[in-house]
Structure formats: structure tokens, C-alpha cells
mmCIF file of C-alpha atoms in Angstrom:
data_model
loop_
_atom_site.group_PDB
_atom_site.id
_atom_site.type_symbol
_atom_site.label_atom_id
_atom_site.label_comp_id
_atom_site.label_asym_id
_atom_site.label_seq_id
_atom_site.Cartn_x
_atom_site.Cartn_y
_atom_site.Cartn_z
ATOM 1 C CA MET A 225 47.328 -55.326 -33.626
ATOM 2 C CA ASN A 226 50.374 -54.109 -31.712
ATOM 3 C CA ILE A 227 50.984 -50.409 -32.159
ATOM 4 C CA GLU A 228 54.560 -49.205 -32.301
ATOM 5 C CA PRO A 229 55.464 -46.149 -30.182
ATOM 6 C CA ARG A 230 54.746 -42.781 -31.767
ATOM 7 C CA ASP A 231 58.426 -41.839 -31.648
ATOM 8 C CA SER A 232 59.149 -44.591 -34.166
ATOM 9 C CA ILE A 233 57.051 -42.949 -36.878
ATOM 10 C CA GLN A 234 60.088 -41.419 -38.596
ATOM 11 C CA LEU A 235 61.721 -44.847 -38.677
ATOM 12 C CA GLN A 236 58.534 -46.286 -40.160
ATOM 13 C CA GLN A 237 58.502 -43.604 -42.823
ATOM 14 C CA ASN A 238 62.080 -44.370 -43.786
ATOM 15 C CA ARG A 239 61.357 -48.090 -43.860
ATOM 16 C CA GLN A 240 58.250 -47.764 -45.999
ATOM 17 C CA GLY A 241 59.794 -45.331 -48.433
ATOM 18 C CA VAL A 242 56.333 -44.359 -49.694
ATOM 19 C CA VAL A 243 55.546 -41.306 -47.583
ATOM 20 C CA ASP A 244 55.414 -37.800 -49.020
ATOM 21 C CA PRO A 245 55.220 -35.354 -46.067
ATOM 22 C CA ASN A 246 55.048 -32.285 -48.319
ATOM 23 C CA VAL A 247 51.575 -32.740 -49.755
ATOM 24 C CA THR A 248 50.005 -29.282 -50.036
ATOM 25 C CA ALA A 249 46.324 -28.382 -49.720
ATOM 26 C CA ASP A 250 46.008 -28.418 -53.522
ATOM 27 C CA ASP A 251 47.808 -31.760 -53.734
ATOM 28 C CA LEU A 252 45.521 -33.136 -51.047
ATOM 29 C CA HIS A 253 42.435 -32.361 -53.069
ATOM 30 C CA GLU A 254 43.960 -33.665 -56.273
ATOM 31 C CA LYS A 255 45.013 -36.963 -54.690
ATOM 32 C CA ALA A 256 41.626 -37.380 -53.026
ATOM 33 C CA MET A 257 39.837 -36.872 -56.340
ATOM 34 C CA GLU A 258 42.123 -39.324 -58.108
ATOM 35 C CA CYS A 259 41.356 -41.859 -55.389
ATOM 36 C CA LEU A 260 37.607 -41.424 -55.770
ATOM 37 C CA ILE A 261 37.329 -41.368 -59.555
ATOM 38 C CA TRP A 262 38.034 -45.048 -60.154
ATOM 39 C CA GLY A 263 35.772 -45.731 -63.100
ATOM 40 C CA ASP A 264 32.607 -47.817 -63.122
ATOM 41 C CA GLU A 265 33.930 -50.898 -61.316
ATOM 42 C CA PRO A 266 34.385 -50.091 -57.606
ATOM 43 C CA ARG A 267 36.516 -53.168 -56.876
ATOM 44 C CA LYS A 268 39.310 -52.096 -59.190
ATOM 45 C CA GLY A 269 40.451 -49.863 -56.354
ATOM 46 C CA LEU A 270 43.694 -47.941 -56.519
ATOM 47 C CA GLU A 271 45.646 -50.350 -58.706
ATOM 48 C CA HIS A 272 45.105 -47.938 -61.576
ATOM 49 C CA PHE A 273 46.209 -45.004 -59.471
ATOM 50 C CA TRP A 274 49.292 -46.704 -58.029
ATOM 51 C CA VAL A 275 50.370 -48.565 -61.154
ATOM 52 C CA GLU A 276 54.054 -47.769 -60.785
ATOM 53 C CA GLU A 277 54.011 -48.455 -57.050
ATOM 54 C CA ALA A 278 52.321 -51.826 -57.560
ATOM 55 C CA GLN A 279 54.877 -52.785 -60.198
ATOM 56 C CA ALA A 280 57.732 -51.803 -57.921
ATOM 57 C CA ARG A 281 56.191 -53.742 -55.025
ATOM 58 C CA PRO A 282 54.392 -56.752 -56.492
ATOM 59 C CA HIS A 283 53.428 -58.001 -53.046
ATOM 60 C CA ILE A 284 51.673 -54.814 -51.988
ATOM 61 C CA HIS A 285 48.647 -56.180 -50.174
ATOM 62 C CA LYS A 286 45.040 -55.394 -50.783
ATOM 63 C CA LEU A 287 42.810 -53.441 -48.478
ATOM 64 C CA LYS A 288 42.119 -55.186 -45.190
ATOM 65 C CA THR A 289 38.472 -56.143 -45.377
ATOM 66 C CA LYS A 290 36.219 -55.188 -42.480
ATOM 67 C CA ASP A 291 34.016 -57.947 -41.033
ATOM 68 C CA GLY A 292 34.994 -60.179 -43.935
ATOM 69 C CA LYS A 293 33.159 -58.044 -46.477
ATOM 70 C CA ASP A 294 34.602 -58.178 -49.969
ATOM 71 C CA PHE A 295 34.553 -54.552 -51.035
ATOM 72 C CA ARG A 296 36.671 -51.474 -50.793
ATOM 73 C CA CYS A 297 36.057 -49.175 -47.844
ATOM 74 C CA ILE A 298 36.419 -45.402 -47.610
ATOM 75 C CA ARG A 299 37.160 -44.183 -44.100
ATOM 76 C CA ILE A 300 37.057 -40.504 -43.167
ATOM 77 C CA LEU A 301 38.126 -39.151 -39.772
ATOM 78 C CA ASP A 302 37.764 -35.382 -39.550
ATOM 79 C CA SER A 303 36.595 -32.808 -37.053
ATOM 80 C CA PHE A 304 33.397 -31.592 -38.722
ATOM 81 C CA PHE A 305 34.085 -32.300 -42.436
ATOM 82 C CA SER A 306 32.683 -28.871 -43.197
ATOM 83 C CA ASP A 307 35.516 -27.307 -45.187
ATOM 84 C CA THR A 308 38.235 -29.870 -45.933
ATOM 85 C CA LEU A 309 38.444 -30.985 -49.556
ATOM 86 C CA THR A 310 35.720 -28.665 -50.829
ATOM 87 C CA GLU A 311 37.818 -26.717 -53.342
ATOM 88 C CA PRO A 312 37.924 -26.626 -56.296
ATOM 89 C CA GLU A 313 35.356 -29.448 -56.249
ATOM 90 C CA ASP A 314 33.571 -30.946 -53.254
ATOM 91 C CA ILE A 315 34.543 -34.602 -52.767
ATOM 92 C CA ARG A 316 31.341 -35.484 -50.879
ATOM 93 C CA PRO A 317 29.301 -36.285 -54.040
ATOM 94 C CA HIS A 318 32.103 -38.573 -55.250
ATOM 95 C CA ILE A 319 32.148 -40.408 -51.923
ATOM 96 C CA VAL A 320 28.371 -40.892 -52.044
ATOM 97 C CA ARG A 321 28.700 -42.079 -55.642
ATOM 98 C CA ARG A 322 31.037 -44.827 -54.401
ATOM 99 C CA ALA A 323 28.441 -45.805 -51.778
ATOM 100 C CA LEU A 324 25.780 -46.041 -54.504
ATOM 101 C CA LYS A 325 28.051 -48.587 -56.189
ATOM 102 C CA GLY A 326 28.281 -50.687 -53.021
ATOM 103 C CA VAL A 327 31.462 -49.281 -51.449
ATOM 104 C CA HIS A 328 31.216 -49.113 -47.661
ATOM 105 C CA VAL A 329 31.847 -45.590 -46.298
ATOM 106 C CA GLU A 330 32.603 -44.633 -42.695
ATOM 107 C CA PHE A 331 32.561 -41.086 -41.336
ATOM 108 C CA LEU A 332 34.121 -40.403 -37.926
ATOM 109 C CA LEU A 333 33.263 -36.819 -36.950
ATOM 110 C CA ALA A 334 33.844 -34.925 -33.714
ATOM 111 C CA HIS A 335 30.948 -34.774 -31.282
ATOM 112 C CA PRO A 336 30.176 -31.035 -31.167
ATOM 113 C CA ARG A 337 29.504 -31.170 -27.432
ATOM 114 C CA GLY A 338 32.373 -33.477 -26.635
ATOM 115 C CA PRO A 339 35.692 -32.165 -25.271
ATOM 116 C CA PHE A 340 37.580 -32.437 -28.554
ATOM 117 C CA GLY A 341 34.808 -30.910 -30.654
ATOM 118 C CA ILE A 342 34.514 -27.932 -28.319
ATOM 119 C CA ALA A 343 38.277 -27.383 -28.169
ATOM 120 C CA ARG A 344 38.708 -27.795 -31.916
ATOM 121 C CA ALA A 345 36.003 -25.250 -32.715
ATOM 122 C CA ASP A 346 37.375 -22.856 -30.118
ATOM 123 C CA ALA A 347 40.817 -23.125 -31.714
ATOM 124 C CA ILE A 348 39.476 -21.826 -35.011
ATOM 125 C CA GLY A 349 37.139 -19.291 -33.411
ATOM 126 C CA GLN A 350 33.847 -20.948 -34.334
ATOM 127 C CA ASP A 351 30.879 -22.601 -32.648
ATOM 128 C CA ALA A 352 31.205 -26.394 -32.526
ATOM 129 C CA VAL A 353 27.503 -27.188 -32.925
ATOM 130 C CA SER A 354 27.105 -24.815 -35.876
ATOM 131 C CA ARG A 355 30.272 -26.099 -37.574
ATOM 132 C CA SER A 356 29.174 -29.702 -37.041
ATOM 133 C CA ALA A 357 25.693 -28.979 -38.410
ATOM 134 C CA GLU A 358 27.214 -27.347 -41.485
ATOM 135 C CA GLY A 359 29.271 -30.482 -42.168
ATOM 136 C CA LEU A 360 26.254 -32.774 -41.748
ATOM 137 C CA LYS A 361 24.170 -30.491 -43.962
ATOM 138 C CA ARG A 362 26.754 -30.606 -46.764
ATOM 139 C CA LEU A 363 26.795 -34.397 -46.551
ATOM 140 C CA ALA A 364 22.978 -34.569 -46.608
ATOM 141 C CA ARG A 365 22.848 -32.396 -49.728
ATOM 142 C CA ALA A 366 25.423 -34.619 -51.436
ATOM 143 C CA CYS A 367 23.446 -37.771 -50.556
ATOM 144 C CA ASN A 368 20.243 -36.211 -51.813
ATOM 145 C CA ALA A 369 21.709 -34.978 -55.094
ATOM 146 C CA GLU A 370 23.502 -38.232 -55.929
ATOM 147 C CA ARG A 371 20.391 -40.281 -55.244
ATOM 148 C CA VAL A 372 18.538 -38.151 -57.781
ATOM 149 C CA ASN A 373 21.375 -38.390 -60.315
ATOM 150 C CA ALA A 374 21.441 -42.184 -59.963
ATOM 151 C CA GLY A 375 17.674 -42.490 -60.281
ATOM 152 C CA ARG A 376 17.391 -43.882 -56.755
ATOM 153 C CA GLY A 377 14.717 -41.463 -55.583
ATOM 154 C CA VAL A 378 15.021 -38.936 -52.771
ATOM 155 C CA ALA A 379 14.017 -39.114 -49.109
ATOM 156 C CA VAL A 380 13.511 -35.383 -48.511
ATOM 157 C CA LYS A 381 13.046 -32.303 -50.641
ATOM 158 C CA GLU A 382 16.140 -30.261 -51.358
ATOM 159 C CA SER A 383 14.326 -27.201 -50.054
ATOM 160 C CA GLN A 384 13.989 -28.871 -46.624
ATOM 161 C CA ILE A 385 17.760 -29.192 -46.404
ATOM 162 C CA ARG A 386 18.467 -25.680 -47.627
ATOM 163 C CA GLU A 387 16.040 -24.178 -45.102
ATOM 164 C CA CYS A 388 17.854 -25.751 -42.120
ATOM 165 C CA ASP A 389 19.861 -23.276 -40.061
ATOM 166 C CA PRO A 390 23.176 -24.754 -38.796
ATOM 167 C CA ASP A 391 23.078 -22.342 -35.851
ATOM 168 C CA LYS A 392 19.908 -23.870 -34.394
ATOM 169 C CA ASP A 393 18.800 -26.964 -36.341
ATOM 170 C CA TRP A 394 21.486 -29.578 -35.529
ATOM 171 C CA ASP A 395 18.962 -32.258 -34.519
ATOM 172 C CA LYS A 396 16.838 -31.665 -37.624
ATOM 173 C CA ILE A 397 19.875 -31.723 -39.927
ATOM 174 C CA ALA A 398 21.106 -34.990 -38.365
ATOM 175 C CA GLU A 399 17.664 -36.553 -38.861
ATOM 176 C CA ILE A 400 17.540 -35.410 -42.490
ATOM 177 C CA LEU A 401 21.048 -36.801 -43.107
ATOM 178 C CA LEU A 402 19.988 -40.216 -41.794
ATOM 179 C CA GLN A 403 16.946 -40.108 -44.097
ATOM 180 C CA THR A 404 19.055 -39.241 -47.140
ATOM 181 C CA ILE A 405 21.557 -42.012 -46.304
ATOM 182 C CA GLY A 406 18.721 -44.524 -46.065
ATOM 183 C CA GLU A 407 19.853 -47.997 -47.136
ATOM 184 C CA LEU A 408 23.220 -46.823 -48.488
ATOM 185 C CA PRO A 409 26.304 -48.442 -46.890
ATOM 186 C CA ILE A 410 27.251 -45.209 -45.115
ATOM 187 C CA GLU A 411 27.831 -45.010 -41.359
ATOM 188 C CA VAL A 412 28.357 -41.826 -39.368
ATOM 189 C CA ARG A 413 29.706 -41.865 -35.810
ATOM 190 C CA LEU A 414 30.607 -39.052 -33.408
ATOM 191 C CA TYR A 415 33.799 -39.367 -31.363
ATOM 192 C CA ASP A 416 34.829 -37.768 -28.067
ATOM 193 C CA ARG A 417 38.488 -38.682 -27.639
ATOM 194 C CA SER A 418 41.253 -36.625 -29.208
ATOM 195 C CA PRO A 419 42.684 -38.113 -32.429
ATOM 196 C CA SER A 420 46.195 -37.353 -33.600
ATOM 197 C CA GLY A 421 44.900 -35.939 -36.859
ATOM 198 C CA PRO A 422 42.422 -36.160 -39.730
ATOM 199 C CA TYR A 423 42.667 -39.384 -41.750
ATOM 200 C CA TYR A 424 41.312 -40.175 -45.208
ATOM 201 C CA PHE A 425 41.641 -43.879 -46.029
ATOM 202 C CA PHE A 426 41.126 -44.650 -49.708
ATOM 203 C CA SER A 427 41.892 -48.364 -50.033
ATOM 204 C CA ASP A 428 45.678 -48.643 -50.348
ATOM 205 C CA LEU A 429 46.279 -44.919 -49.894
ATOM 206 C CA LEU A 430 46.029 -42.884 -46.696
ATOM 207 C CA LEU A 431 46.063 -39.091 -46.683
ATOM 208 C CA ALA A 432 46.926 -38.119 -43.107
ATOM 209 C CA GLY A 433 47.224 -34.703 -41.536
ATOM 210 C CA ARG A 434 47.326 -33.176 -38.089
ATOM 211 C CA PHE A 435 44.964 -31.031 -36.120
ATOM 212 C CA TRP A 436 46.653 -27.718 -35.383
ATOM 213 C CA ALA A 437 45.272 -25.024 -33.107
ATOM 214 C CA GLY A 438 44.103 -21.916 -34.895
ATOM 215 C CA ARG A 439 43.935 -23.141 -38.493
ATOM 216 C CA THR A 440 42.270 -25.880 -40.427
ATOM 217 C CA ALA A 441 44.528 -28.811 -41.277
ATOM 218 C CA ALA A 442 43.852 -28.229 -44.979
ATOM 219 C CA PHE A 443 46.480 -25.492 -44.942
ATOM 220 C CA TYR A 444 49.236 -27.688 -43.511
ATOM 221 C CA PRO A 445 51.329 -30.367 -45.197
ATOM 222 C CA TRP A 446 49.691 -33.780 -45.196
ATOM 223 C CA SER A 447 51.350 -37.169 -45.508
ATOM 224 C CA GLN A 448 50.566 -39.425 -48.424
ATOM 225 C CA ILE A 449 51.058 -43.022 -47.282
ATOM 226 C CA THR A 450 50.611 -46.247 -49.223
ATOM 227 C CA ASP A 451 49.781 -49.542 -47.581
ATOM 228 C CA THR A 452 52.573 -52.111 -47.709
ATOM 229 C CA PRO A 453 53.187 -55.716 -46.604
ATOM 230 C CA TYR A 454 55.106 -54.470 -43.547
ATOM 231 C CA PRO A 455 53.171 -55.261 -40.349
ATOM 232 C CA ASN A 456 52.568 -52.477 -37.823
ATOM 233 C CA ASP A 457 53.915 -49.811 -40.138
ATOM 234 C CA LEU A 458 52.691 -46.227 -40.257
ATOM 235 C CA TYR A 459 49.579 -47.095 -42.274
ATOM 236 C CA ASP A 460 48.639 -49.904 -39.884
ATOM 237 C CA THR A 461 49.319 -47.748 -36.827
ATOM 238 C CA MET A 462 46.928 -45.071 -38.027
ATOM 239 C CA LEU A 463 44.324 -47.618 -39.113
ATOM 240 C CA SER A 464 44.500 -49.152 -35.637
ATOM 241 C CA GLU A 465 43.990 -45.751 -34.001
ATOM 242 C CA TYR A 466 41.071 -45.105 -36.334
ATOM 243 C CA TYR A 467 39.259 -48.239 -35.182
ATOM 244 C CA GLU A 468 40.078 -47.619 -31.525
ATOM 245 C CA ILE A 469 38.190 -44.345 -31.913
ATOM 246 C CA TRP A 470 35.478 -45.909 -34.081
ATOM 247 C CA ASP A 471 34.707 -48.616 -31.511
ATOM 248 C CA THR A 472 34.058 -46.056 -28.760
ATOM 249 C CA ALA A 473 32.246 -43.502 -30.937
ATOM 250 C CA THR A 474 28.482 -42.868 -30.815
ATOM 251 C CA PRO A 475 26.381 -43.682 -33.899
ATOM 252 C CA LEU A 476 24.622 -40.628 -35.310
ATOM 253 C CA ALA A 477 21.045 -40.923 -34.030
ATOM 254 C CA GLY A 478 18.578 -38.933 -31.969
ATOM 255 C CA PRO A 479 18.978 -35.486 -30.419
ATOM 256 C CA LEU A 480 22.324 -33.935 -29.587
ATOM 257 C CA VAL A 481 23.566 -34.966 -26.133
ATOM 258 C CA ASP A 482 25.935 -32.944 -23.972
ATOM 259 C CA ARG A 483 28.835 -35.392 -23.917
ATOM 260 C CA SER A 484 30.973 -33.315 -21.558
ATOM 261 C CA ALA A 485 28.250 -33.417 -18.897
ATOM 262 C CA THR A 486 27.578 -37.120 -19.481
ATOM 263 C CA GLN A 487 31.235 -38.080 -19.189
ATOM 264 C CA SER A 488 31.719 -36.101 -15.983
ATOM 265 C CA ALA A 489 28.549 -37.403 -14.312
ATOM 266 C CA ASN A 490 30.375 -40.410 -12.892
ATOM 267 C CA ARG A 491 33.249 -38.284 -11.605
ATOM 268 C CA ASP A 492 32.170 -36.258 -8.612
ATOM 269 C CA PRO A 493 33.970 -33.989 -8.277
ATOM 270 C CA LYS A 494 36.173 -33.406 -11.309
ATOM 271 C CA ARG A 495 39.866 -33.316 -10.543
ATOM 272 C CA VAL A 496 42.682 -31.593 -12.397
ATOM 273 C CA PHE A 497 46.440 -31.921 -11.989
ATOM 274 C CA ILE A 498 48.319 -28.615 -12.223
ATOM 275 C CA SER A 499 51.908 -29.080 -13.361
ATOM 276 C CA TYR A 500 54.196 -26.140 -12.580
ATOM 277 C CA ILE A 501 57.600 -25.103 -11.247
ATOM 278 C CA SER A 502 58.094 -23.433 -7.865
ATOM 279 C CA LYS A 503 58.670 -20.025 -9.486
ATOM 280 C CA ASP A 504 55.104 -20.107 -10.860
ATOM 281 C CA ARG A 505 53.460 -21.404 -7.691
ATOM 282 C CA GLY A 506 51.472 -18.201 -7.134
ATOM 283 C CA VAL A 507 49.607 -18.592 -10.426
ATOM 284 C CA ALA A 508 49.095 -22.305 -9.739
ATOM 285 C CA GLU A 509 47.497 -21.548 -6.366
ATOM 286 C CA GLU A 510 45.309 -18.860 -7.901
ATOM 287 C CA LEU A 511 44.061 -21.342 -10.515
ATOM 288 C CA LYS A 512 43.429 -23.908 -7.784
ATOM 289 C CA ASP A 513 41.187 -21.430 -5.957
ATOM 290 C CA MET A 514 39.320 -20.568 -9.165
ATOM 291 C CA PHE A 515 38.703 -24.254 -9.915
ATOM 292 C CA GLY A 516 37.397 -24.714 -6.396
ATOM 293 C CA GLN A 517 34.767 -22.074 -7.083
ATOM 294 C CA VAL A 518 33.330 -24.256 -9.878
ATOM 295 C CA GLN A 519 33.511 -27.473 -7.803
ATOM 296 C CA ILE A 520 36.651 -28.836 -9.455
ATOM 297 C CA GLU A 521 39.451 -30.104 -7.222
ATOM 298 C CA ALA A 522 42.946 -29.142 -8.305
ATOM 299 C CA TYR A 523 46.053 -30.980 -7.147
ATOM 300 C CA LEU A 524 49.302 -29.080 -6.579
ATOM 301 C CA PHE A 525 52.472 -31.021 -5.941
ATOM 302 C CA GLN A 526 54.152 -30.035 -2.649
ATOM 303 C CA SER A 527 51.244 -28.019 -1.272
ATOM 304 C CA ASP A 528 49.042 -31.136 -1.262
ATOM 305 C CA LEU A 529 51.695 -33.449 0.184
ATOM 306 C CA LYS A 530 51.429 -34.392 3.839
ATOM 307 C CA ALA A 531 54.413 -33.947 6.151
ATOM 308 C CA GLY A 532 56.870 -36.795 5.776
ATOM 309 C CA GLN A 533 55.118 -38.196 2.715
ATOM 310 C CA THR A 534 57.313 -39.279 -0.196
ATOM 311 C CA TRP A 535 56.473 -37.544 -3.446
ATOM 312 C CA ASN A 536 56.560 -40.198 -6.161
ATOM 313 C CA GLU A 537 53.522 -42.363 -5.365
ATOM 314 C CA PRO A 538 51.078 -39.482 -4.687
ATOM 315 C CA VAL A 539 52.089 -37.848 -7.973
ATOM 316 C CA ARG A 540 51.578 -41.093 -9.896
ATOM 317 C CA GLU A 541 48.219 -41.626 -8.207
ATOM 318 C CA GLU A 542 47.037 -38.092 -8.975
ATOM 319 C CA LEU A 543 48.128 -38.379 -12.612
ATOM 320 C CA ALA A 544 46.210 -41.642 -12.916
ATOM 321 C CA ASN A 545 43.026 -40.312 -11.309
ATOM 322 C CA CYS A 546 42.813 -36.769 -12.692
ATOM 323 C CA ASP A 547 40.450 -35.827 -15.512
ATOM 324 C CA ALA A 548 42.831 -33.269 -17.026
ATOM 325 C CA LEU A 549 46.362 -31.916 -16.713
ATOM 326 C CA ILE A 550 47.149 -28.227 -16.903
ATOM 327 C CA ALA A 551 50.766 -27.349 -17.628
ATOM 328 C CA ILE A 552 51.771 -23.841 -16.565
ATOM 329 C CA VAL A 553 54.452 -22.963 -19.088
ATOM 330 C CA SER A 554 56.770 -20.031 -18.453
ATOM 331 C CA SER A 555 60.103 -19.349 -20.169
ATOM 332 C CA ALA A 556 61.896 -21.233 -17.387
ATOM 333 C CA VAL A 557 59.750 -24.296 -18.054
ATOM 334 C CA VAL A 558 60.476 -24.161 -21.787
ATOM 335 C CA ASP A 559 64.215 -23.819 -21.161
ATOM 336 C CA ASN A 560 64.602 -26.460 -18.473
ATOM 337 C CA SER A 561 61.913 -28.416 -16.690
ATOM 338 C CA GLU A 562 62.087 -32.169 -17.084
ATOM 339 C CA TRP A 563 59.369 -32.788 -14.484
ATOM 340 C CA VAL A 564 56.699 -30.737 -16.221
ATOM 341 C CA ARG A 565 57.539 -32.560 -19.446
ATOM 342 C CA ALA A 566 57.419 -35.910 -17.662
ATOM 343 C CA GLU A 567 54.020 -35.127 -16.125
ATOM 344 C CA VAL A 568 52.628 -33.993 -19.479
ATOM 345 C CA GLY A 569 53.928 -37.173 -21.112
ATOM 346 C CA ALA A 570 52.433 -39.368 -18.395
ATOM 347 C CA ALA A 571 49.053 -37.664 -18.748
ATOM 348 C CA TRP A 572 49.168 -38.017 -22.553
ATOM 349 C CA VAL A 573 49.933 -41.742 -22.349
ATOM 350 C CA ASN A 574 46.910 -42.139 -20.060
ATOM 351 C CA SER A 575 44.623 -40.234 -22.493
ATOM 352 C CA LYS A 576 44.022 -37.298 -20.133
ATOM 353 C CA ARG A 577 42.806 -33.962 -21.424
ATOM 354 C CA LEU A 578 45.777 -31.607 -21.793
ATOM 355 C CA PHE A 579 45.832 -27.828 -21.493
ATOM 356 C CA GLN A 580 48.767 -25.444 -21.806
ATOM 357 C CA ALA A 581 48.580 -22.363 -19.591
ATOM 358 C CA GLN A 582 51.124 -19.929 -20.969
ATOM 359 C CA LEU A 583 52.751 -17.499 -18.578
ATOM 360 C CA GLY A 584 54.866 -14.785 -20.182
ATOM 361 C CA THR A 585 55.968 -16.858 -23.184
ATOM 362 C CA ASP A 586 54.507 -17.792 -26.541
ATOM 363 C CA LYS A 587 56.551 -20.990 -26.834
ATOM 364 C CA MET A 588 55.061 -24.432 -26.331
ATOM 365 C CA ILE A 589 56.314 -27.277 -24.232
ATOM 366 C CA LEU A 590 56.298 -30.600 -26.086
ATOM 367 C CA PRO A 591 54.583 -29.117 -29.180
ATOM 368 C CA GLY A 592 54.238 -32.565 -30.725
ATOM 369 C CA ILE A 593 51.793 -33.445 -27.951
ATOM 370 C CA MET A 594 50.380 -30.144 -26.736
ATOM 371 C CA GLY A 595 50.134 -28.650 -30.203
ATOM 372 C CA GLN A 596 47.919 -31.375 -31.606
ATOM 373 C CA VAL A 597 44.632 -30.370 -30.067
ATOM 374 C CA TRP A 598 44.359 -27.724 -27.410
ATOM 375 C CA SER A 599 44.758 -23.988 -27.882
ATOM 376 C CA PRO A 600 47.105 -22.431 -25.293
ATOM 377 C CA PHE A 601 45.587 -20.160 -22.651
ATOM 378 C CA ASP A 602 47.320 -16.950 -21.553
ATOM 379 C CA VAL A 603 47.124 -17.142 -17.756
ATOM 380 C CA ALA A 604 49.101 -13.935 -17.342
ATOM 381 C CA THR A 605 45.722 -12.208 -17.650
ATOM 382 C CA ALA A 606 42.602 -12.558 -15.516
ATOM 383 C CA SER A 607 40.457 -13.211 -18.590
ATOM 384 C CA GLY A 608 42.855 -15.954 -19.737
ATOM 385 C CA LYS A 609 42.648 -17.696 -16.365
ATOM 386 C CA GLN A 610 38.862 -17.516 -16.421
ATOM 387 C CA LYS A 611 38.688 -18.866 -19.974
ATOM 388 C CA LEU A 612 40.876 -21.819 -18.982
ATOM 389 C CA VAL A 613 38.744 -22.640 -15.946
ATOM 390 C CA THR A 614 35.515 -22.310 -17.943
ATOM 391 C CA THR A 615 36.823 -24.534 -20.745
ATOM 392 C CA VAL A 616 37.983 -27.261 -18.362
ATOM 393 C CA ALA A 617 34.697 -27.125 -16.460
ATOM 394 C CA GLY A 618 32.770 -27.599 -19.711
ATOM 395 C CA PRO A 619 29.251 -26.476 -20.568
ATOM 396 C CA LYS A 620 26.709 -26.382 -17.774
#
């Protein structure tokens, strides 16, 4: 599937005419519940929910089947699925109820020791492993309870689940979840790469949000998007991204592995690209020295160029080979710095980790990109510089 550029999303929305970008947190829960409460026949899908839409668009196509299987599929991409859509009624039991009726369910959750999981938890001031364990525990309890309600038996005692401590029992909780899932058509995978937002695919309806630093996405407007016959539209673009992440994600199994350490093992040493303007060179050089102390090479344009060397090819090469880009953003950069923006954009296109190092300003450069995942670091302070270096270096 060819994916249209991200800057064409507004055009896609206008073309589809079925996007509501003002869905509130309450609306999100209401729409999710309406999607899940279909009645007894799981294959009826959302035709009942989107009656007027289906009448207006008689050619609205059915859900794309996965692997040729003839049933509806629920797809959830979230960070830890620990708080979203839990009020006023938790949707997890309803999702499991669909699985008990033969509906395939896929959960894509952030690896708590992967770069995105760590950054996401840090953005909301919580521990990634604990938050992840809490989400898995909630799902295990839902699986257990619905099995009992459906007369399908239970794999573990409810007391075993309740006694698990999310702060220290991640491995045990994951094992219990797999036991409670059992033969149900539910798959759970852990992803490392940074998604553009949380996605909830309910057959012909997609509820899509964005990950924002500092607050859960439940408090921000979500988009409500229906599938249409248009190829490569907004729905298809997000579905394609979902499966790009799914295909590289790790199935939930076994003990928790430090993904940051595993991913960096083949890169010795790590290398970061520091994007800055000449006015902020002092801070850039200070960061370079600090990275050197933790065995991370940092590239600075100009200072790392050899005499007589042209600038364009070395910069392209460094952007291609770096593990992460750090943009030092001062007020001058926000007001006028096309090169910092260009370097950030190039790194984003190449799926590099992105960090904003703020220097005397609270504004963001390219908020559509930088604001999706990473919390900004205040490098005007010594503690801010150290936190940035420690975060980039990852857990030891």
C-alpha cells in the first residue's frame, strides 16, 4: 500500500468528509462502547452503528480481512492501555467478549523498556514498567472475568491477579495474561518505534488520537474516521502504519528484555547529531563533552568538518548514520532557522529518535513532529543537560 505524505492529511480529511476532529474524551468512550456493543452476532459489524453513513455511501467497503479470515477484527494501538477508555465503564471486558464470540483482537502496546515506552512514561511522570504492568493486569482481569461469565472456565484464580504488584511483578503479570488469554483469538505485541498516535480500529470506524507530552491522549480531541472506498485515504494510511509497527513488534512472551540495550548492542558506539545555530554553539559543545563521558559520540556541524571539506555530504551522512538527533532550540531558532528545521525533518523521515533541547524558550520547533512523542529538555540548567544525556544513553 502506498502511503500518502503526512502533509496531505488535511486534504484527505476534506475528501473523505467523514472525519470529526472534535471528539472529546467523553465522546471517545461513548463511540467506543457503541462500536463494541453490536448484539449477539459479531459479523453484523458497524452497519447498525453507521446506518445513515452506509445509506449515504452505498459502496462503503467492508473491513479488510487479515490473512483471508472472514471475521471482524478489533485493533488497539496504545502506549500501555492502562487508563484510556476506562470511564465511566471499562471497555476491556467488552473487547474480550467480542473475542469469546470469535472476533480477532490485536493489542499493540509500548515496550516498557523500549525508547518510546520510556519516553512516554517520562512525559507523564510515571514509571514505564509499572504503567505497562498495570495495563496488562487490567487486561488479564478482564479476560478472567469474561471467561467465567461465559462459562468457559478460568486459567488462574482472581486472587493471583489481584496479588500481583505492578511495581515489581511485570514478568508474572505477563505470564498470567497469556494464561487467561489461552485459546482466545487475542494477540498482544510490544512495539519499540514511535507511532504517530493511539489508534482504535473497530471495523469500519477508526478512533485516532495523538500522543502528547505531559498528558494522556484521552484528554485531547480525537478524530473519528470511517472507512471509505477511497484508496490510500486517511483510514488506509493509519492502518498501513499500524501494520508496519505490528510486523516489527515483539510478541508478548517470556521475561521483560531491555530493548534499549538490545537495540544499541550492534551500534558501538552510539552516535547523536546535535542540530544548533552558531549562537548556541557553547551549549552544543558542552553537550558533546557530556555525551563523550558516557561513550556516545556527538557530531557538531562545522567543528567536525575538516579544512576544505564541503558541508552537504558530511551532514547527510551523519544524519543517515546517527541514532538520534538533538535540536537545541532557542528563541532565534524558533523565529528563523531553516537548517535546524531541515535537519529535524530529515531525521524524522529516517525514523531517528528526536529530542528537543530548549534553551531560554518554551516554544517548540516543528511541534507537529517534535510534539508527538518526546518531552522537551531544559538545557539552560545543568540538571536539564544531565537528564537529556541520561535519557539518550538509555538504561544501563
